Structure formats: C-alpha cells, structure tokens
Amino acid sequence: MRDFEDTTLWRLSAFERMRNETGGSGFVRLEGPTMLPSTLLADLGRLERTHDECDALEVIAACVRHREPALLCLRHDEFVWPVSIFPNEMLYHSPRDMSQASASGMASLQVLAVEPPGVKPPGHWKYERVGEAAHYRPLEPLLWAMSLNGPRKQPLSEIGGTAAYRAAVRQERPPVTGAMGSAVEKLRRESVSLREIASWPGMNVERAARLLNGLYLTSDLIVTRSHPAARSEPGLLRGLFGGKSKR
C-alpha cells in the first residue's frame, strides 16, 4: 500500500512540468511574498554549496533555526508532497499526516523545492489564506519521525564535529523507547560525546546521531564545544560519509 493518495498530491511528472512552465511549484499563491527571507536563503545557499540542498532534515533544521515558515516540496517515489512548516507555531500544513508515513517512505524523502508558504498558520489576520483546519498538525512528531526514519544518518551540520551533548530537562518524554529512551535518561544526567553514546547498550553511531538530531530539532539538546567530554565524531561515521563529516 502506498503512503500517499493520488487525489491529494502531485505526481512527480506533473510537478516537473509545472515547474518548467512557470518557474514555480504550483503550490504557491500569488498573494504575499515571492521570496524567502534573506537569512534563510543564506542558510539554504550554504546547504547547496555542501550538496545538502536535497537533505530534508537539514532544510527543515534551517527553517526551525531561523524560525521562518517555508513550503517544502518533498519527493517520495513518483509523488510530491507539499509540506508548509511554521516553526513559531510549531505546526505544519499538509494534506496527509506525514509523521505517520512508513519508515521506508521516510527513508527516501528528498527536497525538490523550498518556497514561501501559500497558506498562513491558524489565527493569522489574513484569514482568507488560512487553510483547512484539519490539515494543520503538530510539528514536533514530524521532526522526530524524520530524525529517526529519514535519509540522514549523521548529525546535522549545526551539531556535528567536536562536541559534547546533554539533554535539556523537560517534564514530557521524547517519543523514544528502549535503548534510545535509556540514552535520553543518561543524557539528562551528564554531558557526553557522540562516540560515548554510540557505545551504550543497544546504540550505535547511526542511532546516536538520529537521537541527537531529534533532540536538537525539538529544542531538547545542549551542545558544548569546550566541555572536557567533547570528542570528534567517530572515525567510522566520517568514513561512511565521504571520508569526513559534513560541516
């Protein structure tokens, strides 16, 4: 069974045809800004220079870091899924609940375009541009789903390199169980390196990196570069991704 319905999403061929004919995705409305903010554009330009412009997690991380809304056109197989991110409201707008997509579907996500959103978040004074209420969903479950099951297997560039990590203390627990849940509890008590987390029972380098990405995107991670526990990324991780970590 497919993750998506034909009736709510563009086929890739139709999306590419629209983009070739109009220069846009077809999801953006004429009202409102036609350009993303310069700060977000600068970060996206950095991703392009490091060949990470298609990395869905890095692009979403840039939106969250700058607190800027954006429309992401994400490719899955032959379909294109429009997802509008609203970091200030911690919401996203999508015709389907993307956080419930299968792990295999998440693993193949790819960014095709980043544009100003064609809709506004609920409660915005431009009420005519607020979408259907049922299509707005909490952003945090999506951030966790993409961190744990998306294509990216290494730490986000903002938190990678030589560092020590600690989990910020919140009453609610992140949606992780088993070895990852135990790792979160340890991270609440001490600052450790990525290689230390990877050595814990049930963990490895990839699982540790995915956990750190999820904590970072949900504002639950403290990153320190000068802590005595700070260490460089494990050599295995650098070897798996082109001989060096992406910075």
PDB file of C-alpha atoms in Angstrom:
ATOM      1  CA  MET A   1       0.000   0.000   0.000  1.00  0.00           C
ATOM      2  CA  ARG A   2       1.289   3.449  -0.897  1.00  0.00           C
ATOM      3  CA  ASP A   3       1.986   6.123   1.714  1.00  0.00           C
ATOM      4  CA  PHE A   4       0.173   8.750  -0.354  1.00  0.00           C
ATOM      5  CA  GLU A   5      -3.118   9.220  -2.185  1.00  0.00           C
ATOM      6  CA  ASP A   6      -3.110  10.355  -5.825  1.00  0.00           C
ATOM      7  CA  THR A   7      -6.003  12.742  -5.109  1.00  0.00           C
ATOM      8  CA  THR A   8      -4.095  14.895  -2.605  1.00  0.00           C
ATOM      9  CA  LEU A   9      -0.572  15.029  -4.055  1.00  0.00           C
ATOM     10  CA  TRP A  10       1.119  15.940  -7.333  1.00  0.00           C
ATOM     11  CA  ARG A  11       2.633  13.249  -9.453  1.00  0.00           C
ATOM     12  CA  LEU A  12       6.316  13.981  -9.980  1.00  0.00           C
ATOM     13  CA  SER A  13       5.854  14.312 -13.749  1.00  0.00           C
ATOM     14  CA  ALA A  14       3.099  16.944 -13.310  1.00  0.00           C
ATOM     15  CA  PHE A  15       5.158  18.826 -10.733  1.00  0.00           C
ATOM     16  CA  GLU A  16       8.203  18.951 -13.011  1.00  0.00           C
ATOM     17  CA  ARG A  17       6.051  20.067 -15.944  1.00  0.00           C
ATOM     18  CA  MET A  18       4.536  22.900 -13.872  1.00  0.00           C
ATOM     19  CA  ARG A  19       7.953  23.997 -12.638  1.00  0.00           C
ATOM     20  CA  ASN A  20       9.402  24.018 -16.160  1.00  0.00           C
ATOM     21  CA  GLU A  21       6.477  26.051 -17.496  1.00  0.00           C
ATOM     22  CA  THR A  22       6.077  28.581 -14.656  1.00  0.00           C
ATOM     23  CA  GLY A  23       9.316  28.500 -12.675  1.00  0.00           C
ATOM     24  CA  GLY A  24       7.347  27.583  -9.523  1.00  0.00           C
ATOM     25  CA  SER A  25       5.821  24.563  -7.893  1.00  0.00           C
ATOM     26  CA  GLY A  26       2.162  25.420  -8.440  1.00  0.00           C
ATOM     27  CA  PHE A  27       1.523  25.319  -4.695  1.00  0.00           C
ATOM     28  CA  VAL A  28       2.346  28.996  -4.045  1.00  0.00           C
ATOM     29  CA  ARG A  29      -0.464  31.536  -4.251  1.00  0.00           C
ATOM     30  CA  LEU A  30       0.007  34.928  -5.895  1.00  0.00           C
ATOM     31  CA  GLU A  31      -0.639  36.891  -2.693  1.00  0.00           C
ATOM     32  CA  GLY A  32       2.166  37.528  -0.246  1.00  0.00           C
ATOM     33  CA  PRO A  33       5.973  37.401  -0.559  1.00  0.00           C
ATOM     34  CA  THR A  34       7.557  35.706  -3.535  1.00  0.00           C
ATOM     35  CA  MET A  35      10.968  35.338  -1.866  1.00  0.00           C
ATOM     36  CA  LEU A  36      12.121  33.644   1.303  1.00  0.00           C
ATOM     37  CA  PRO A  37      13.816  35.792   3.985  1.00  0.00           C
ATOM     38  CA  SER A  38      17.472  36.562   3.293  1.00  0.00           C
ATOM     39  CA  THR A  39      18.696  34.811   6.450  1.00  0.00           C
ATOM     40  CA  LEU A  40      17.012  31.552   5.470  1.00  0.00           C
ATOM     41  CA  LEU A  41      18.178  31.916   1.868  1.00  0.00           C
ATOM     42  CA  ALA A  42      21.760  32.276   3.102  1.00  0.00           C
ATOM     43  CA  ASP A  43      21.491  29.049   5.071  1.00  0.00           C
ATOM     44  CA  LEU A  44      19.940  27.237   2.118  1.00  0.00           C
ATOM     45  CA  GLY A  45      22.779  28.568  -0.046  1.00  0.00           C
ATOM     46  CA  ARG A  46      25.256  27.016   2.376  1.00  0.00           C
ATOM     47  CA  LEU A  47      23.461  23.684   2.031  1.00  0.00           C
ATOM     48  CA  GLU A  48      23.688  23.973  -1.739  1.00  0.00           C
ATOM     49  CA  ARG A  49      27.426  24.551  -1.556  1.00  0.00           C
ATOM     50  CA  THR A  50      27.848  21.422   0.578  1.00  0.00           C
ATOM     51  CA  HIS A  51      25.479  19.445  -1.706  1.00  0.00           C
ATOM     52  CA  ASP A  52      22.908  19.097   1.101  1.00  0.00           C
ATOM     53  CA  GLU A  53      20.150  21.111  -0.583  1.00  0.00           C
ATOM     54  CA  CYS A  54      18.042  17.948  -1.067  1.00  0.00           C
ATOM     55  CA  ASP A  55      18.518  16.800   2.538  1.00  0.00           C
ATOM     56  CA  ALA A  56      15.036  17.118   4.044  1.00  0.00           C
ATOM     57  CA  LEU A  57      16.282  17.163   7.647  1.00  0.00           C
ATOM     58  CA  GLU A  58      18.921  19.838   7.013  1.00  0.00           C
ATOM     59  CA  VAL A  59      16.371  22.036   5.202  1.00  0.00           C
ATOM     60  CA  ILE A  60      13.796  21.669   7.985  1.00  0.00           C
ATOM     61  CA  ALA A  61      16.544  22.361  10.550  1.00  0.00           C
ATOM     62  CA  ALA A  62      17.331  25.640   8.749  1.00  0.00           C
ATOM     63  CA  CYS A  63      13.651  26.683   8.926  1.00  0.00           C
ATOM     64  CA  VAL A  64      13.454  25.790  12.627  1.00  0.00           C
ATOM     65  CA  ARG A  65      16.763  27.519  13.420  1.00  0.00           C
ATOM     66  CA  HIS A  66      15.654  30.801  11.818  1.00  0.00           C
ATOM     67  CA  ARG A  67      12.027  30.458  12.987  1.00  0.00           C
ATOM     68  CA  GLU A  68      10.944  31.065   9.382  1.00  0.00           C
ATOM     69  CA  PRO A  69       7.951  29.418   7.660  1.00  0.00           C
ATOM     70  CA  ALA A  70       8.513  27.744   4.329  1.00  0.00           C
ATOM     71  CA  LEU A  71       6.834  25.429   1.849  1.00  0.00           C
ATOM     72  CA  LEU A  72       8.853  22.268   1.239  1.00  0.00           C
ATOM     73  CA  CYS A  73       8.071  20.144  -1.800  1.00  0.00           C
ATOM     74  CA  LEU A  74       9.205  16.653  -0.822  1.00  0.00           C
ATOM     75  CA  ARG A  75       9.638  13.812  -3.265  1.00  0.00           C
ATOM     76  CA  HIS A  76       8.575  10.287  -2.388  1.00  0.00           C
ATOM     77  CA  ASP A  77       8.724   7.824  -5.248  1.00  0.00           C
ATOM     78  CA  GLU A  78       6.676   9.358  -8.118  1.00  0.00           C
ATOM     79  CA  PHE A  79       4.706  11.723  -5.855  1.00  0.00           C
ATOM     80  CA  VAL A  80       5.418  15.222  -4.499  1.00  0.00           C
ATOM     81  CA  TRP A  81       4.142  16.059  -1.028  1.00  0.00           C
ATOM     82  CA  PRO A  82       3.716  19.783  -0.151  1.00  0.00           C
ATOM     83  CA  VAL A  83       4.548  20.482   3.497  1.00  0.00           C
ATOM     84  CA  SER A  84       4.369  24.034   4.908  1.00  0.00           C
ATOM     85  CA  ILE A  85       6.465  24.446   8.075  1.00  0.00           C
ATOM     86  CA  PHE A  86       5.520  27.028  10.749  1.00  0.00           C
ATOM     87  CA  PRO A  87       8.265  26.903  13.434  1.00  0.00           C
ATOM     88  CA  ASN A  88       6.888  29.755  15.570  1.00  0.00           C
ATOM     89  CA  GLU A  89       3.559  27.977  15.960  1.00  0.00           C
ATOM     90  CA  MET A  90       5.217  24.516  15.962  1.00  0.00           C
ATOM     91  CA  LEU A  91       2.754  23.422  13.275  1.00  0.00           C
ATOM     92  CA  TYR A  92       2.934  22.127   9.735  1.00  0.00           C
ATOM     93  CA  HIS A  93       0.313  22.077   6.987  1.00  0.00           C
ATOM     94  CA  SER A  94      -0.038  19.027   4.764  1.00  0.00           C
ATOM     95  CA  PRO A  95      -2.850  17.127   3.026  1.00  0.00           C
ATOM     96  CA  ARG A  96      -1.727  13.999   4.883  1.00  0.00           C
ATOM     97  CA  ASP A  97      -0.195  13.337   8.296  1.00  0.00           C
ATOM     98  CA  MET A  98       3.407  12.981   7.241  1.00  0.00           C
ATOM     99  CA  SER A  99       4.600  11.852  10.669  1.00  0.00           C
ATOM    100  CA  GLN A 100       2.624   8.630  10.136  1.00  0.00           C
ATOM    101  CA  ALA A 101       4.354   7.732   6.857  1.00  0.00           C
ATOM    102  CA  SER A 102       6.121   4.382   6.842  1.00  0.00           C
ATOM    103  CA  ALA A 103       9.774   4.165   7.822  1.00  0.00           C
ATOM    104  CA  SER A 104      10.636   3.058   4.277  1.00  0.00           C
ATOM    105  CA  GLY A 105       8.761   6.077   2.897  1.00  0.00           C
ATOM    106  CA  MET A 106      10.599   8.452   5.216  1.00  0.00           C
ATOM    107  CA  ALA A 107      13.940   6.950   4.205  1.00  0.00           C
ATOM    108  CA  SER A 108      13.540   8.108   0.591  1.00  0.00           C
ATOM    109  CA  LEU A 109      12.350  11.697   1.155  1.00  0.00           C
ATOM    110  CA  GLN A 110      14.093  14.339  -0.933  1.00  0.00           C
ATOM    111  CA  VAL A 111      13.616  18.121  -1.138  1.00  0.00           C
ATOM    112  CA  LEU A 112      12.685  19.304  -4.629  1.00  0.00           C
ATOM    113  CA  ALA A 113      11.891  22.953  -3.848  1.00  0.00           C
ATOM    114  CA  VAL A 114      11.731  25.433  -0.971  1.00  0.00           C
ATOM    115  CA  GLU A 115       9.368  28.389  -1.400  1.00  0.00           C
ATOM    116  CA  PRO A 116       7.321  30.872   0.652  1.00  0.00           C
ATOM    117  CA  PRO A 117       4.239  29.096   2.041  1.00  0.00           C
ATOM    118  CA  GLY A 118       0.981  29.622   0.190  1.00  0.00           C
ATOM    119  CA  VAL A 119      -1.034  29.323   3.414  1.00  0.00           C
ATOM    120  CA  LYS A 120      -0.868  31.106   6.765  1.00  0.00           C
ATOM    121  CA  PRO A 121      -0.990  29.497  10.226  1.00  0.00           C
ATOM    122  CA  PRO A 122      -4.291  29.352  12.160  1.00  0.00           C
ATOM    123  CA  GLY A 123      -5.271  32.661  13.747  1.00  0.00           C
ATOM    124  CA  HIS A 124      -3.382  34.779  11.222  1.00  0.00           C
ATOM    125  CA  TRP A 125      -5.045  38.107  10.402  1.00  0.00           C
ATOM    126  CA  LYS A 126      -5.037  37.177   6.708  1.00  0.00           C
ATOM    127  CA  TYR A 127      -7.770  34.665   7.470  1.00  0.00           C
ATOM    128  CA  GLU A 128      -8.549  34.117   3.791  1.00  0.00           C
ATOM    129  CA  ARG A 129      -5.137  32.472   3.425  1.00  0.00           C
ATOM    130  CA  VAL A 130      -5.539  30.099   6.374  1.00  0.00           C
ATOM    131  CA  GLY A 131      -6.023  26.555   5.078  1.00  0.00           C
ATOM    132  CA  GLU A 132      -8.408  23.845   6.144  1.00  0.00           C
ATOM    133  CA  ALA A 133      -8.082  23.309   9.904  1.00  0.00           C
ATOM    134  CA  ALA A 134      -7.780  19.522   9.569  1.00  0.00           C
ATOM    135  CA  HIS A 135      -4.593  19.923   7.526  1.00  0.00           C
ATOM    136  CA  TYR A 136      -2.635  21.659  10.331  1.00  0.00           C
ATOM    137  CA  ARG A 137      -0.718  19.252  12.560  1.00  0.00           C
ATOM    138  CA  PRO A 138       1.819  19.436  15.434  1.00  0.00           C
ATOM    139  CA  LEU A 139       5.342  19.865  14.101  1.00  0.00           C
ATOM    140  CA  GLU A 140       7.226  18.026  16.851  1.00  0.00           C
ATOM    141  CA  PRO A 141       6.053  14.476  15.888  1.00  0.00           C
ATOM    142  CA  LEU A 142       7.150  15.178  12.310  1.00  0.00           C
ATOM    143  CA  LEU A 143      10.584  16.367  13.433  1.00  0.00           C
ATOM    144  CA  TRP A 144      11.053  13.171  15.443  1.00  0.00           C
ATOM    145  CA  ALA A 145       9.775  10.920  12.648  1.00  0.00           C
ATOM    146  CA  MET A 146      12.137  12.488  10.110  1.00  0.00           C
ATOM    147  CA  SER A 147      15.069  12.357  12.537  1.00  0.00           C
ATOM    148  CA  LEU A 148      14.592   8.686  13.407  1.00  0.00           C
ATOM    149  CA  ASN A 149      13.494   7.366   9.993  1.00  0.00           C
ATOM    150  CA  GLY A 150      14.584   9.908   7.366  1.00  0.00           C
ATOM    151  CA  PRO A 151      17.513   9.605   4.941  1.00  0.00           C
ATOM    152  CA  ARG A 152      20.039  11.426   7.146  1.00  0.00           C
ATOM    153  CA  LYS A 153      22.200   9.049   9.183  1.00  0.00           C
ATOM    154  CA  GLN A 154      24.768  11.529  10.551  1.00  0.00           C
ATOM    155  CA  PRO A 155      24.482  14.519  12.898  1.00  0.00           C
ATOM    156  CA  LEU A 156      23.095  17.730  11.458  1.00  0.00           C
ATOM    157  CA  SER A 157      25.879  20.087  10.414  1.00  0.00           C
ATOM    158  CA  GLU A 158      24.961  22.545  13.177  1.00  0.00           C
ATOM    159  CA  ILE A 159      25.688  19.998  15.930  1.00  0.00           C
ATOM    160  CA  GLY A 160      28.359  17.781  14.340  1.00  0.00           C
ATOM    161  CA  GLY A 161      32.116  17.849  14.780  1.00  0.00           C
ATOM    162  CA  THR A 162      33.900  18.013  18.129  1.00  0.00           C
ATOM    163  CA  ALA A 163      31.236  18.367  20.808  1.00  0.00           C
ATOM    164  CA  ALA A 164      29.652  17.061  23.987  1.00  0.00           C
ATOM    165  CA  TYR A 165      25.890  16.672  24.297  1.00  0.00           C
ATOM    166  CA  ARG A 166      23.354  16.811  27.089  1.00  0.00           C
ATOM    167  CA  ALA A 167      19.567  16.559  27.016  1.00  0.00           C
ATOM    168  CA  ALA A 168      17.614  19.541  28.324  1.00  0.00           C
ATOM    169  CA  VAL A 169      15.271  18.593  31.160  1.00  0.00           C
ATOM    170  CA  ARG A 170      11.562  18.646  30.294  1.00  0.00           C
ATOM    171  CA  GLN A 171       8.648  17.006  32.056  1.00  0.00           C
ATOM    172  CA  GLU A 172       7.381  15.287  28.929  1.00  0.00           C
ATOM    173  CA  ARG A 173       9.487  12.471  27.498  1.00  0.00           C
ATOM    174  CA  PRO A 174      10.572  12.361  23.840  1.00  0.00           C
ATOM    175  CA  PRO A 175       8.730   9.679  21.824  1.00  0.00           C
ATOM    176  CA  VAL A 176      11.578   7.161  22.021  1.00  0.00           C
ATOM    177  CA  THR A 177      11.660   3.870  23.886  1.00  0.00           C
ATOM    178  CA  GLY A 178      14.049   1.007  24.558  1.00  0.00           C
ATOM    179  CA  ALA A 179      17.743   1.790  24.169  1.00  0.00           C
ATOM    180  CA  MET A 180      17.049   5.316  22.882  1.00  0.00           C
ATOM    181  CA  GLY A 181      14.798   6.054  25.847  1.00  0.00           C
ATOM    182  CA  SER A 182      17.515   4.890  28.221  1.00  0.00           C
ATOM    183  CA  ALA A 183      20.036   7.036  26.338  1.00  0.00           C
ATOM    184  CA  VAL A 184      17.864  10.127  26.850  1.00  0.00           C
ATOM    185  CA  GLU A 185      17.742   9.494  30.596  1.00  0.00           C
ATOM    186  CA  LYS A 186      21.544   9.215  30.714  1.00  0.00           C
ATOM    187  CA  LEU A 187      21.885  12.399  28.647  1.00  0.00           C
ATOM    188  CA  ARG A 188      19.754  14.246  31.177  1.00  0.00           C
ATOM    189  CA  ARG A 189      22.353  13.473  33.842  1.00  0.00           C
ATOM    190  CA  GLU A 190      25.672  14.010  32.045  1.00  0.00           C
ATOM    191  CA  SER A 191      27.354  15.564  29.010  1.00  0.00           C
ATOM    192  CA  VAL A 192      28.945  13.007  26.690  1.00  0.00           C
ATOM    193  CA  SER A 193      30.313  12.705  23.179  1.00  0.00           C
ATOM    194  CA  LEU A 194      28.660  11.032  20.216  1.00  0.00           C
ATOM    195  CA  ARG A 195      31.109   8.152  20.361  1.00  0.00           C
ATOM    196  CA  GLU A 196      30.230   7.610  24.051  1.00  0.00           C
ATOM    197  CA  ILE A 197      26.501   7.491  23.265  1.00  0.00           C
ATOM    198  CA  ALA A 198      27.174   5.047  20.432  1.00  0.00           C
ATOM    199  CA  SER A 199      28.893   2.688  22.895  1.00  0.00           C
ATOM    200  CA  TRP A 200      25.856   2.408  25.195  1.00  0.00           C
ATOM    201  CA  PRO A 201      23.803  -0.847  25.135  1.00  0.00           C
ATOM    202  CA  GLY A 202      21.515  -1.063  22.113  1.00  0.00           C
ATOM    203  CA  MET A 203      23.059   2.027  20.486  1.00  0.00           C
ATOM    204  CA  ASN A 204      25.435   2.569  17.568  1.00  0.00           C
ATOM    205  CA  VAL A 205      26.784   5.586  15.691  1.00  0.00           C
ATOM    206  CA  GLU A 206      23.758   5.976  13.425  1.00  0.00           C
ATOM    207  CA  ARG A 207      21.182   5.572  16.208  1.00  0.00           C
ATOM    208  CA  ALA A 208      23.096   8.040  18.381  1.00  0.00           C
ATOM    209  CA  ALA A 209      23.220  10.597  15.555  1.00  0.00           C
ATOM    210  CA  ARG A 210      19.499  10.229  14.857  1.00  0.00           C
ATOM    211  CA  LEU A 211      18.674  10.651  18.551  1.00  0.00           C
ATOM    212  CA  LEU A 212      20.789  13.816  18.797  1.00  0.00           C
ATOM    213  CA  ASN A 213      19.129  15.239  15.674  1.00  0.00           C
ATOM    214  CA  GLY A 214      15.675  14.676  17.152  1.00  0.00           C
ATOM    215  CA  LEU A 215      16.627  16.283  20.457  1.00  0.00           C
ATOM    216  CA  TYR A 216      18.185  19.255  18.659  1.00  0.00           C
ATOM    217  CA  LEU A 217      15.186  19.924  16.416  1.00  0.00           C
ATOM    218  CA  THR A 218      12.799  19.859  19.374  1.00  0.00           C
ATOM    219  CA  SER A 219      14.994  22.228  21.432  1.00  0.00           C
ATOM    220  CA  ASP A 220      15.939  19.453  23.869  1.00  0.00           C
ATOM    221  CA  LEU A 221      19.699  19.361  23.206  1.00  0.00           C
ATOM    222  CA  ILE A 222      22.563  21.311  24.770  1.00  0.00           C
ATOM    223  CA  VAL A 223      25.716  21.283  22.605  1.00  0.00           C
ATOM    224  CA  THR A 224      29.061  22.346  24.075  1.00  0.00           C
ATOM    225  CA  ARG A 225      32.353  22.531  22.196  1.00  0.00           C
ATOM    226  CA  SER A 226      34.684  23.207  25.135  1.00  0.00           C
ATOM    227  CA  HIS A 227      33.387  20.628  27.642  1.00  0.00           C
ATOM    228  CA  PRO A 228      36.014  18.117  28.841  1.00  0.00           C
ATOM    229  CA  ALA A 229      33.840  15.315  27.419  1.00  0.00           C
ATOM    230  CA  ALA A 230      33.810  16.826  23.902  1.00  0.00           C
ATOM    231  CA  ARG A 231      35.208  14.467  21.279  1.00  0.00           C
ATOM    232  CA  SER A 232      35.314  14.434  17.488  1.00  0.00           C
ATOM    233  CA  GLU A 233      32.856  12.285  15.574  1.00  0.00           C
ATOM    234  CA  PRO A 234      33.830   8.589  15.427  1.00  0.00           C
ATOM    235  CA  GLY A 235      36.104   7.640  12.546  1.00  0.00           C
ATOM    236  CA  LEU A 236      33.504   5.108  11.354  1.00  0.00           C
ATOM    237  CA  LEU A 237      30.978   7.897  10.858  1.00  0.00           C
ATOM    238  CA  ARG A 238      33.422  10.015   8.863  1.00  0.00           C
ATOM    239  CA  GLY A 239      34.329   7.027   6.732  1.00  0.00           C
ATOM    240  CA  LEU A 240      30.746   6.185   5.938  1.00  0.00           C
ATOM    241  CA  PHE A 241      30.070   9.637   4.544  1.00  0.00           C
ATOM    242  CA  GLY A 242      32.834  10.533   2.194  1.00  0.00           C
ATOM    243  CA  GLY A 243      35.871  10.429   4.491  1.00  0.00           C
ATOM    244  CA  LYS A 244      34.896  13.486   6.530  1.00  0.00           C
ATOM    245  CA  SER A 245      31.909  14.801   8.388  1.00  0.00           C
ATOM    246  CA  LYS A 246      29.716  17.292   6.567  1.00  0.00           C
ATOM    247  CA  ARG A 247      30.284  20.737   8.023  1.00  0.00           C
TER     248      ARG A 247
END
